[in-house]
Amino acid sequence: MERVEVWVSARDPISEAGVVSALRPRPEVRVLRADEADDARVVVVVTDAVDEDALRIIRVVHRRGLSRPVLVAGSLDGSDVVTAVEAGAVGLVRRSEATPDRLIQVITGAAVGEGSVPPDLLGRLLDQVGTLQRQVLRPRGLTFTGLATREIEVLRLIADGLDTAEIAEHLAYSERTVKNVLHDVTTRLQLRNRSHAVAYALREGLI
């Protein structure tokens, strides 16, 4: 089994030492030194509260795109979860629940892109997502994928084998509109052609 390379970032040395000592004996991970931090697949950010300093570290890790941030916080409520996820956190754990087994579960999940949120806060996060979809995105014809509803419809029909004229007839658009929709999608997502656009949509589970 490939070990997940982990770096622990904490504001105080006691917190850092505690998490490191919990992780170091585990065969699933390899804990890196500070000078090896750039090689980490997962960065564990340990903090008392979800404050601006913790969020700044999460944003930096997320923007670099090489590591996935996991947040271990002394306290977490619904608004903290939303804020941390917006900053780029993949996994969230309360410090009181951060047993070695739980940490390993969240870290190994984060390494392969799986998210983790305390179960009692998941409902709050889903409520926030639903509110955003209903009140902000849907009135603008958008979805969480970043694609407009009609863009997804066009890609779905292309995947079904329809040509431009058939798509236009099916959706009651002009052929020019269909071509413009496809051009906008391929340009914005930096895709080469309609086949590439369909492959992207399938891979991302959009159609």
GROMACS .gro file of C-alpha atoms in nm:
model
  207
    1MET     CA    1   0.000   0.000   0.000
    2GLU     CA    2   0.132   0.342  -0.097
    3ARG     CA    3   0.181   0.566   0.204
    4VAL     CA    4   0.022   0.911   0.199
    5GLU     CA    5   0.276   1.185   0.258
    6VAL     CA    6   0.144   1.427   0.519
    7TRP     CA    7   0.263   1.756   0.660
    8VAL     CA    8   0.115   1.893   0.983
    9SER     CA    9   0.076   2.270   1.019
   10ALA     CA   10  -0.014   2.397   1.368
   11ARG     CA   11   0.008   2.734   1.537
   12ASP     CA   12   0.163   2.593   1.853
   13PRO     CA   13   0.426   2.319   1.891
   14ILE     CA   14   0.222   2.117   2.141
   15SER     CA   15  -0.068   2.073   1.900
   16GLU     CA   16   0.171   1.986   1.619
   17ALA     CA   17   0.356   1.732   1.833
   18GLY     CA   18   0.028   1.571   1.938
   19VAL     CA   19  -0.096   1.516   1.585
   20VAL     CA   20   0.245   1.409   1.458
   21SER     CA   21   0.283   1.155   1.739
   22ALA     CA   22  -0.062   1.014   1.657
   23LEU     CA   23   0.022   0.978   1.287
   24ARG     CA   24   0.389   0.877   1.282
   25PRO     CA   25   0.342   0.512   1.391
   26ARG     CA   26   0.071   0.449   1.132
   27PRO     CA   27   0.177   0.254   0.821
   28GLU     CA   28  -0.081   0.437   0.603
   29VAL     CA   29   0.103   0.771   0.618
   30ARG     CA   30   0.449   0.921   0.621
   31VAL     CA   31   0.481   1.241   0.821
   32LEU     CA   32   0.706   1.496   0.653
   33ARG     CA   33   0.937   1.751   0.806
   34ALA     CA   34   0.878   2.123   0.747
   35ASP     CA   35   1.148   2.130   0.477
   36GLU     CA   36   0.963   1.852   0.292
   37ALA     CA   37   0.622   2.023   0.307
   38ASP     CA   38   0.614   2.084  -0.069
   39ASP     CA   39   0.599   1.706  -0.124
   40ALA     CA   40   0.288   1.653   0.090
   41ARG     CA   41  -0.025   1.503  -0.066
   42VAL     CA   42  -0.226   1.610   0.238
   43VAL     CA   43  -0.167   1.906   0.470
   44VAL     CA   44  -0.329   1.879   0.814
   45VAL     CA   45  -0.404   2.227   0.951
   46VAL     CA   46  -0.451   2.223   1.329
   47THR     CA   47  -0.619   2.521   1.494
   48ASP     CA   48  -0.832   2.616   1.793
   49ALA     CA   49  -1.085   2.809   1.587
   50VAL     CA   50  -1.165   2.853   1.219
   51ASP     CA   51  -1.009   3.197   1.201
   52GLU     CA   52  -0.847   3.398   0.925
   53ASP     CA   53  -0.500   3.254   0.988
   54ALA     CA   54  -0.624   2.897   0.946
   55LEU     CA   55  -0.827   2.990   0.638
   56ARG     CA   56  -0.526   3.163   0.484
   57ILE     CA   57  -0.318   2.845   0.512
   58ILE     CA   58  -0.601   2.638   0.363
   59ARG     CA   59  -0.636   2.881   0.071
   60VAL     CA   60  -0.262   2.874   0.001
   61VAL     CA   61  -0.254   2.493   0.002
   62HIS     CA   62  -0.566   2.476  -0.215
   63ARG     CA   63  -0.439   2.732  -0.468
   64ARG     CA   64  -0.110   2.549  -0.514
   65GLY     CA   65  -0.310   2.244  -0.615
   66LEU     CA   66  -0.040   1.996  -0.512
   67SER     CA   67  -0.180   1.905  -0.169
   68ARG     CA   68  -0.525   1.863  -0.017
   69PRO     CA   69  -0.599   2.050   0.306
   70VAL     CA   70  -0.758   1.881   0.608
   71LEU     CA   71  -0.870   2.099   0.898
   72VAL     CA   72  -0.858   1.984   1.260
   73ALA     CA   73  -1.028   2.248   1.477
   74GLY     CA   74  -1.106   2.281   1.844
   75SER     CA   75  -1.460   2.385   1.756
   76LEU     CA   76  -1.666   2.354   1.439
   77ASP     CA   77  -2.017   2.477   1.372
   78GLY     CA   78  -2.225   2.501   1.057
   79SER     CA   79  -2.089   2.836   0.945
   80ASP     CA   80  -1.730   2.717   1.007
   81VAL     CA   81  -1.787   2.420   0.779
   82VAL     CA   82  -1.918   2.636   0.496
   83THR     CA   83  -1.632   2.885   0.535
   84ALA     CA   84  -1.365   2.614   0.546
   85VAL     CA   85  -1.506   2.430   0.246
   86GLU     CA   86  -1.522   2.756   0.048
   87ALA     CA   87  -1.153   2.811   0.133
   88GLY     CA   88  -1.068   2.468  -0.006
   89ALA     CA   89  -1.069   2.226   0.288
   90VAL     CA   90  -1.142   1.869   0.184
   91GLY     CA   91  -1.174   1.712   0.529
   92LEU     CA   92  -1.290   1.859   0.860
   93VAL     CA   93  -1.247   1.703   1.204
   94ARG     CA   94  -1.317   1.831   1.552
   95ARG     CA   95  -1.012   1.802   1.775
   96SER     CA   96  -1.216   1.611   2.034
   97GLU     CA   97  -1.297   1.350   1.766
   98ALA     CA   98  -0.949   1.335   1.613
   99THR     CA   99  -0.850   0.986   1.718
  100PRO     CA  100  -0.564   0.828   1.522
  101ASP     CA  101  -0.811   0.605   1.334
  102ARG     CA  102  -1.036   0.900   1.247
  103LEU     CA  103  -0.741   1.110   1.129
  104ILE     CA  104  -0.616   0.829   0.909
  105GLN     CA  105  -0.963   0.781   0.762
  106VAL     CA  106  -0.996   1.150   0.673
  107ILE     CA  107  -0.638   1.184   0.545
  108THR     CA  108  -0.648   0.878   0.320
  109GLY     CA  109  -0.987   0.988   0.189
  110ALA     CA  110  -0.857   1.339   0.119
  111ALA     CA  111  -0.559   1.196  -0.068
  112VAL     CA  112  -0.795   1.047  -0.328
  113GLY     CA  113  -1.030   1.347  -0.336
  114GLU     CA  114  -1.296   1.225  -0.092
  115GLY     CA  115  -1.445   1.483   0.140
  116SER     CA  116  -1.528   1.434   0.506
  117VAL     CA  117  -1.747   1.645   0.736
  118PRO     CA  118  -1.870   1.568   1.091
  119PRO     CA  119  -2.206   1.391   1.040
  120ASP     CA  120  -2.399   1.633   1.261
  121LEU     CA  121  -2.286   1.925   1.043
  122LEU     CA  122  -2.344   1.763   0.705
  123GLY     CA  123  -2.712   1.859   0.706
  124ARG     CA  124  -2.622   2.223   0.766
  125LEU     CA  125  -2.379   2.219   0.475
  126LEU     CA  126  -2.637   2.061   0.244
  127ASP     CA  127  -2.893   2.323   0.349
  128GLN     CA  128  -2.645   2.597   0.256
  129VAL     CA  129  -2.578   2.430  -0.079
  130GLY     CA  130  -2.951   2.402  -0.150
  131THR     CA  131  -3.010   2.766  -0.059
  132LEU     CA  132  -2.729   2.878  -0.288
  133GLN     CA  133  -2.867   2.670  -0.574
  134ARG     CA  134  -3.223   2.800  -0.529
  135GLN     CA  135  -3.156   3.166  -0.455
  136VAL     CA  136  -2.839   3.248  -0.647
  137LEU     CA  137  -2.755   2.999  -0.921
  138ARG     CA  138  -3.092   2.880  -1.054
  139PRO     CA  139  -3.232   3.232  -1.114
  140ARG     CA  140  -2.925   3.296  -1.330
  141GLY     CA  141  -2.958   2.967  -1.518
  142LEU     CA  142  -2.641   2.826  -1.358
  143THR     CA  143  -2.549   2.509  -1.173
  144PHE     CA  144  -2.266   2.415  -0.935
  145THR     CA  145  -2.074   2.276  -1.229
  146GLY     CA  146  -2.020   2.625  -1.364
  147LEU     CA  147  -2.224   2.535  -1.670
  148ALA     CA  148  -2.559   2.688  -1.755
  149THR     CA  149  -2.857   2.456  -1.783
  150ARG     CA  150  -2.877   2.498  -2.160
  151GLU     CA  151  -2.504   2.420  -2.193
  152ILE     CA  152  -2.559   2.089  -2.015
  153GLU     CA  153  -2.861   2.018  -2.238
  154VAL     CA  154  -2.656   2.078  -2.553
  155LEU     CA  155  -2.373   1.853  -2.432
  156ARG     CA  156  -2.621   1.579  -2.339
  157LEU     CA  157  -2.774   1.586  -2.687
  158ILE     CA  158  -2.431   1.582  -2.853
  159ALA     CA  159  -2.350   1.275  -2.643
  160ASP     CA  160  -2.673   1.119  -2.772
  161GLY     CA  161  -2.540   1.158  -3.128
  162LEU     CA  162  -2.748   1.453  -3.248
  163ASP     CA  163  -2.593   1.697  -3.493
  164THR     CA  164  -2.625   2.076  -3.471
  165ALA     CA  165  -2.948   2.097  -3.672
  166GLU     CA  166  -3.113   1.822  -3.470
  167ILE     CA  167  -3.012   1.985  -3.141
  168ALA     CA  168  -3.148   2.319  -3.260
  169GLU     CA  169  -3.480   2.158  -3.354
  170HIS     CA  170  -3.502   1.963  -3.027
  171LEU     CA  171  -3.436   2.268  -2.809
  172ALA     CA  172  -3.612   2.521  -3.032
  173TYR     CA  173  -3.288   2.717  -3.075
  174SER     CA  174  -3.129   2.846  -3.391
  175GLU     CA  175  -2.828   2.653  -3.520
  176ARG     CA  176  -2.618   2.963  -3.454
  177THR     CA  177  -2.726   2.958  -3.089
  178VAL     CA  178  -2.625   2.592  -3.056
  179LYS     CA  179  -2.285   2.666  -3.213
  180ASN     CA  180  -2.237   2.965  -2.982
  181VAL     CA  181  -2.323   2.758  -2.674
  182LEU     CA  182  -2.071   2.493  -2.772
  183HIS     CA  183  -1.807   2.754  -2.852
  184ASP     CA  184  -1.858   2.920  -2.513
  185VAL     CA  185  -1.820   2.589  -2.329
  186THR     CA  186  -1.509   2.476  -2.515
  187THR     CA  187  -1.344   2.818  -2.481
  188ARG     CA  188  -1.423   2.865  -2.111
  189LEU     CA  189  -1.315   2.513  -2.013
  190GLN     CA  190  -1.021   2.508  -2.257
  191LEU     CA  191  -1.151   2.204  -2.445
  192ARG     CA  192  -1.038   2.120  -2.798
  193ASN     CA  193  -1.366   2.029  -2.969
  194ARG     CA  194  -1.716   1.892  -2.914
  195SER     CA  195  -1.587   1.538  -2.855
  196HIS     CA  196  -1.352   1.667  -2.588
  197ALA     CA  197  -1.642   1.863  -2.435
  198VAL     CA  198  -1.858   1.552  -2.418
  199ALA     CA  199  -1.574   1.349  -2.269
  200TYR     CA  200  -1.522   1.619  -2.005
  201ALA     CA  201  -1.893   1.628  -1.919
  202LEU     CA  202  -1.908   1.251  -1.885
  203ARG     CA  203  -1.594   1.237  -1.672
  204GLU     CA  204  -1.725   1.507  -1.440
  205GLY     CA  205  -2.066   1.340  -1.411
  206LEU     CA  206  -2.249   1.634  -1.571
  207ILE     CA  207  -2.440   1.420  -1.820
   0.00000   0.00000   0.00000
